[in-house]
mmCIF file of C-alpha atoms in Angstrom:
data_model
loop_
_atom_site.group_PDB
_atom_site.id
_atom_site.type_symbol
_atom_site.label_atom_id
_atom_site.label_comp_id
_atom_site.label_asym_id
_atom_site.label_seq_id
_atom_site.Cartn_x
_atom_site.Cartn_y
_atom_site.Cartn_z
ATOM 1 C CA UNK A 1 4.803 7.666 7.454
ATOM 2 C CA UNK A 2 5.275 9.509 10.706
ATOM 3 C CA UNK A 3 3.372 8.425 13.792
ATOM 4 C CA UNK A 4 1.803 11.026 16.067
ATOM 5 C CA UNK A 5 1.789 9.824 19.656
ATOM 6 C CA UNK A 6 -0.604 11.627 21.991
ATOM 7 C CA UNK A 7 0.624 10.898 25.501
ATOM 8 C CA UNK A 8 -2.491 12.482 27.056
ATOM 9 C CA UNK A 9 -4.950 10.287 25.150
ATOM 10 C CA UNK A 10 -4.914 7.405 27.614
ATOM 11 C CA UNK A 11 -4.246 5.009 24.726
ATOM 12 C CA UNK A 12 -0.987 3.079 24.895
ATOM 13 C CA UNK A 13 1.642 4.275 22.412
ATOM 14 C CA UNK A 14 1.864 0.863 20.720
ATOM 15 C CA UNK A 15 -1.919 0.866 20.216
ATOM 16 C CA UNK A 16 -1.723 4.328 18.664
ATOM 17 C CA UNK A 17 0.885 3.016 16.213
ATOM 18 C CA UNK A 18 -1.371 0.057 15.389
ATOM 19 C CA UNK A 19 -4.394 2.346 14.926
ATOM 20 C CA UNK A 20 -2.518 4.844 12.763
ATOM 21 C CA UNK A 21 -1.091 2.075 10.608
ATOM 22 C CA UNK A 22 -4.553 0.571 10.113
ATOM 23 C CA UNK A 23 -5.924 4.005 9.249
ATOM 24 C CA UNK A 24 -3.176 4.450 6.641
ATOM 25 C CA UNK A 25 -4.031 0.996 5.261
ATOM 26 C CA UNK A 26 -7.736 1.897 5.067
ATOM 27 C CA UNK A 27 -7.058 5.204 3.326
ATOM 28 C CA UNK A 28 -4.636 3.652 0.842
ATOM 29 C CA UNK A 29 -1.706 5.688 2.158
ATOM 30 C CA UNK A 30 0.099 2.399 2.721
ATOM 31 C CA UNK A 31 -0.131 -0.351 0.118
ATOM 32 C CA UNK A 32 1.264 -3.885 -0.060
ATOM 33 C CA UNK A 33 5.035 -3.825 -0.383
ATOM 34 C CA UNK A 34 5.501 -0.475 1.393
ATOM 35 C CA UNK A 35 8.059 -0.476 4.164
ATOM 36 C CA UNK A 36 7.125 0.897 7.573
ATOM 37 C CA UNK A 37 9.641 3.120 9.355
ATOM 38 C CA UNK A 38 12.153 1.255 11.479
ATOM 39 C CA UNK A 39 11.791 1.225 15.252
ATOM 40 C CA UNK A 40 14.861 3.459 15.392
ATOM 41 C CA UNK A 41 13.254 5.971 13.002
ATOM 42 C CA UNK A 42 10.000 5.992 14.995
ATOM 43 C CA UNK A 43 11.985 6.517 18.198
ATOM 44 C CA UNK A 44 13.734 9.508 16.630
ATOM 45 C CA UNK A 45 10.569 11.161 15.295
ATOM 46 C CA UNK A 46 7.998 10.213 17.921
ATOM 47 C CA UNK A 47 10.126 9.770 21.047
ATOM 48 C CA UNK A 48 8.851 6.272 21.807
ATOM 49 C CA UNK A 49 10.942 3.361 22.954
ATOM 50 C CA UNK A 50 11.929 1.130 19.997
ATOM 51 C CA UNK A 51 10.372 -1.827 21.823
ATOM 52 C CA UNK A 52 7.021 -0.014 21.722
ATOM 53 C CA UNK A 53 7.173 0.142 17.943
ATOM 54 C CA UNK A 54 8.268 -3.482 17.725
ATOM 55 C CA UNK A 55 5.308 -4.480 19.913
ATOM 56 C CA UNK A 56 2.966 -2.635 17.544
ATOM 57 C CA UNK A 57 4.541 -4.234 14.487
ATOM 58 C CA UNK A 58 4.254 -7.722 16.036
ATOM 59 C CA UNK A 59 0.552 -7.046 16.663
ATOM 60 C CA UNK A 60 0.088 -5.997 13.025
ATOM 61 C CA UNK A 61 2.030 -9.093 11.944
ATOM 62 C CA UNK A 62 -0.263 -11.348 14.028
ATOM 63 C CA UNK A 63 -3.233 -9.780 12.239
ATOM 64 C CA UNK A 64 -1.626 -10.522 8.881
ATOM 65 C CA UNK A 65 -1.366 -6.884 7.876
ATOM 66 C CA UNK A 66 2.424 -6.595 7.800
ATOM 67 C CA UNK A 67 5.355 -8.935 7.470
ATOM 68 C CA UNK A 68 8.442 -8.731 9.683
ATOM 69 C CA UNK A 69 11.553 -9.504 7.657
ATOM 70 C CA UNK A 70 14.510 -9.857 10.030
ATOM 71 C CA UNK A 71 17.356 -7.604 8.978
ATOM 72 C CA UNK A 72 15.270 -5.942 6.254
ATOM 73 C CA UNK A 73 12.371 -4.237 8.011
ATOM 74 C CA UNK A 74 8.598 -4.407 8.257
ATOM 75 C CA UNK A 75 6.564 -4.445 5.071
ATOM 76 C CA UNK A 76 2.866 -4.056 4.343
ATOM 77 C CA UNK A 77 1.322 -7.383 3.392
ATOM 78 C CA UNK A 78 -2.330 -6.472 3.006
ATOM 79 C CA UNK A 79 -4.344 -3.359 2.246
ATOM 80 C CA UNK A 80 -7.556 -2.479 4.039
ATOM 81 C CA UNK A 81 -8.519 0.192 1.509
ATOM 82 C CA UNK A 82 -11.939 0.163 -0.083
ATOM 83 C CA UNK A 83 -12.556 2.236 -3.223
ATOM 84 C CA UNK A 84 -15.479 3.947 -1.474
ATOM 85 C CA UNK A 85 -13.118 5.343 1.186
ATOM 86 C CA UNK A 86 -10.303 6.549 -1.038
ATOM 87 C CA UNK A 87 -8.918 10.069 -1.043
ATOM 88 C CA UNK A 88 -10.755 10.869 -4.281
ATOM 89 C CA UNK A 89 -14.002 9.065 -3.501
ATOM 90 C CA UNK A 90 -17.381 10.836 -3.674
ATOM 91 C CA UNK A 91 -18.048 9.917 -0.039
ATOM 92 C CA UNK A 92 -14.908 11.706 1.097
ATOM 93 C CA UNK A 93 -15.905 14.765 -0.928
ATOM 94 C CA UNK A 94 -19.336 14.773 0.690
ATOM 95 C CA UNK A 95 -17.749 14.433 4.131
ATOM 96 C CA UNK A 96 -15.372 17.307 3.450
ATOM 97 C CA UNK A 97 -18.293 19.497 2.360
ATOM 98 C CA UNK A 98 -20.224 18.514 5.488
ATOM 99 C CA UNK A 99 -17.190 19.319 7.676
ATOM 100 C CA UNK A 100 -16.927 22.727 5.996
ATOM 101 C CA UNK A 101 -20.576 23.404 6.824
ATOM 102 C CA UNK A 102 -20.088 22.248 10.428
ATOM 103 C CA UNK A 103 -17.073 24.545 10.777
ATOM 104 C CA UNK A 104 -18.990 27.471 9.250
ATOM 105 C CA UNK A 105 -21.831 26.762 11.693
ATOM 106 C CA UNK A 106 -19.401 27.275 14.544
ATOM 107 C CA UNK A 107 -19.020 23.682 15.699
ATOM 108 C CA UNK A 108 -15.743 22.892 17.445
ATOM 109 C CA UNK A 109 -13.825 19.699 16.698
ATOM 110 C CA UNK A 110 -15.190 18.060 19.858
ATOM 111 C CA UNK A 111 -18.758 18.969 18.819
ATOM 112 C CA UNK A 112 -18.200 17.381 15.407
ATOM 113 C CA UNK A 113 -16.661 14.290 16.984
ATOM 114 C CA UNK A 114 -19.622 13.894 19.340
ATOM 115 C CA UNK A 115 -22.137 14.345 16.519
ATOM 116 C CA UNK A 116 -20.388 11.967 14.131
ATOM 117 C CA UNK A 117 -19.869 9.358 16.852
ATOM 118 C CA UNK A 118 -23.522 9.547 17.863
ATOM 119 C CA UNK A 119 -24.815 9.037 14.321
ATOM 120 C CA UNK A 120 -22.214 6.352 13.571
ATOM 121 C CA UNK A 121 -23.147 4.394 16.696
ATOM 122 C CA UNK A 122 -26.837 4.545 15.772
ATOM 123 C CA UNK A 123 -26.258 3.420 12.195
ATOM 124 C CA UNK A 124 -23.810 0.652 12.978
ATOM 125 C CA UNK A 125 -25.872 -0.588 15.941
ATOM 126 C CA UNK A 126 -28.635 -1.295 13.423
ATOM 127 C CA UNK A 127 -26.147 -3.201 11.273
ATOM 128 C CA UNK A 128 -24.853 -5.197 14.251
ATOM 129 C CA UNK A 129 -28.404 -5.981 15.382
ATOM 130 C CA UNK A 130 -29.324 -7.211 11.902
ATOM 131 C CA UNK A 131 -26.180 -9.349 11.725
ATOM 132 C CA UNK A 132 -26.901 -10.727 15.191
ATOM 133 C CA UNK A 133 -30.465 -11.727 14.338
ATOM 134 C CA UNK A 134 -29.216 -13.541 11.229
ATOM 135 C CA UNK A 135 -26.679 -15.412 13.338
ATOM 136 C CA UNK A 136 -29.321 -16.567 15.856
ATOM 137 C CA UNK A 137 -31.268 -18.407 13.199
ATOM 138 C CA UNK A 138 -28.416 -20.836 12.562
#
């Protein structure tokens, strides 16, 4: 796994490493037992301070997603992958087809991001509201 650090994003480098690791866990790219690159390897490929990577790995360890083994490395402890979100899932295929149509329609990446974010916020706001109303009845 190679981390891509966007220094113009406004997101701290360690948070980007955490986010990219979680994304890899959700997509099944990383599975329990996999070893994450060492801080020295990340420094060489992504030009971040080794302490930045260690900070990210400690955060992932606190969340129970990885295990720090002194002298051995950092290993994935838990997957976040759901079968519905896998690389060969029907949902991913539908999303790829939709993205193809959006591209053919002339939408730029930022247009697609805005559209997807808008719909996602609407749909998940309904879910959060429903969960909140169930919690108030307790």
